[in-house]
C-alpha cells in the first residue's frame, strides 16, 4: 500500500498499476521497460504539464473534434494506466477506440478489450488485416479503424509504426515523455507529457472547444517549436537542479 502523503504518490500508483497489469499479461514485459523510461523523462520534465504540452493537448482536442474519422489506438500500457480516462476522451470527441499492440497475441487483445469495456470504452471490433506497410504483426489493424482514419492518436508508440502512419497521410498525434524518441520526432503533433495527465487535459479541452478556436489551433500548429520547448524545459530543470546543488 503506497502512503497517500508520499511526495511521489501519483507516480508510484502508476508504477503499481503497470506491475499488476504485467502480472495479468495485459502489459508486455517490454512495456514495463518503456514505462521506466517514461518515468525517467517525467522526472526530468518536473512531473507536471508544461505550458507547451498544454498547448499541444488543446491542439490535439481540436484535431480529434475536426476529424472525419478519429481513432484512439490503445496498447497494454495505455489501457493499464488510463482505461477510464480513455472512456471520457471517447465520449468527449466521438473517436473510435482500437486495440493495437506491438507484442500482439489474441490473449492480450482480449484482456485489454475487456479491461477497456469494463471501464466504459466502446471498443472497435473486427478482423485485423495486414494493412500497414510494416513487417511482422505491427502491420495489423482494422480496416474500418486505424486504416480508414484521418486523425489517429497513438500514445506510447513505436517509431516505425508512427512513421508508417504519417507516410499514409494521416495526422498522427502522439503522447510521449521522451521528446527525442523517433515517435516524438516523427509525429505531426507530439504531446510531451505523462499519459494520464495528457488524456485528462485533452478531454477537458475538447468539452470546452468551439469551432473557431479549434481551427486557429490547427492552423498555428508548429511541432518543431513544441519539441524544442519540451527539451528547453528539461534543460531548465537540470540547470535549476545544478544551481541548487552548487549553492548547498
Ligand atoms: P521510438 O521507437 O519512438 O524511439 P522507444 O523505443 O524509445 O520509441 P517505446 O518503448 O517504443 O520507446 O515507447 C515508449 C515511449 O513512451 C518512450 O519514449 C517512453 O518515454 C514513453 N512513455 C512511457 N510511459 C509513458 C507515460 N506514462 N506517459 C508518456 N510517455 C510514456
Coordinates of C-alpha atoms and ligand atoms in Angstrom, one line a residue, residues 14 30 34-39 41 77 81 156-160 175-178 180-184 193-196, ligand 1:
X14 CA 1.1 4.4 -11.9
X30 CA 8.9 -4.9 -22.7
X34 CA 9.0 1.5 -21.6
X35 CA 7.2 2.7 -18.5
X36 CA 10.5 3.1 -16.7
X37 CA 11.9 5.2 -19.5
X38 CA 8.7 7.3 -19.3
X39 CA 9.2 7.8 -15.5
X41 CA 11.7 11.6 -18.5
X77 CA 0.4 0.3 -21.1
X81 CA -2.9 3.4 -16.9
X156 CA 3.5 5.5 -26.3
X157 CA 4.0 4.3 -29.9
X158 CA 6.9 2.6 -31.7
X159 CA 8.8 4.9 -34.1
X160 CA 8.3 2.7 -37.2
X175 CA 1.9 11.3 -26.3
X176 CA 5.5 10.6 -25.4
X177 CA 7.5 11.9 -22.5
X178 CA 10.7 11.5 -24.4
X180 CA 14.0 12.6 -28.5
X181 CA 12.2 9.3 -29.4
X182 CA 11.7 8.5 -33.0
X183 CA 8.0 8.6 -32.4
X184 CA 8.1 12.1 -30.8
X193 CA 3.5 14.9 -21.1
X194 CA 2.6 11.9 -18.9
X195 CA -0.2 9.8 -20.5
X196 CA -2.8 10.2 -17.7
Ligands
LIG1 P1 10.9 5.0 -30.5 O1 10.8 3.8 -31.4 O2 9.8 6.0 -30.8 O3 12.2 5.7 -30.4 P2 11.2 3.9 -27.9 O4 11.8 2.6 -28.3 O5 12.1 5.0 -27.3 O6 10.4 4.5 -29.1 P3 9.0 2.6 -26.8 O7 9.3 1.7 -25.7 O8 8.6 2.0 -28.1 O9 10.1 3.7 -26.8 O10 7.8 3.6 -26.5 C1 7.5 4.1 -25.2 C2 7.7 5.6 -25.2 O11 6.7 6.1 -24.4 C3 9.1 6.0 -24.6 O12 9.6 7.1 -25.3 C4 8.7 6.5 -23.1 O13 9.5 7.5 -22.7 C5 7.3 6.9 -23.3 N1 6.4 6.6 -22.1 C6 6.4 5.6 -21.3 N2 5.4 5.7 -20.4 C7 4.9 6.9 -20.6 C8 3.8 7.6 -19.9 N3 3.1 7.1 -18.9 N4 3.4 8.8 -20.4 C9 4.0 9.3 -21.5 N5 5.1 8.7 -22.2 C10 5.5 7.5 -21.7

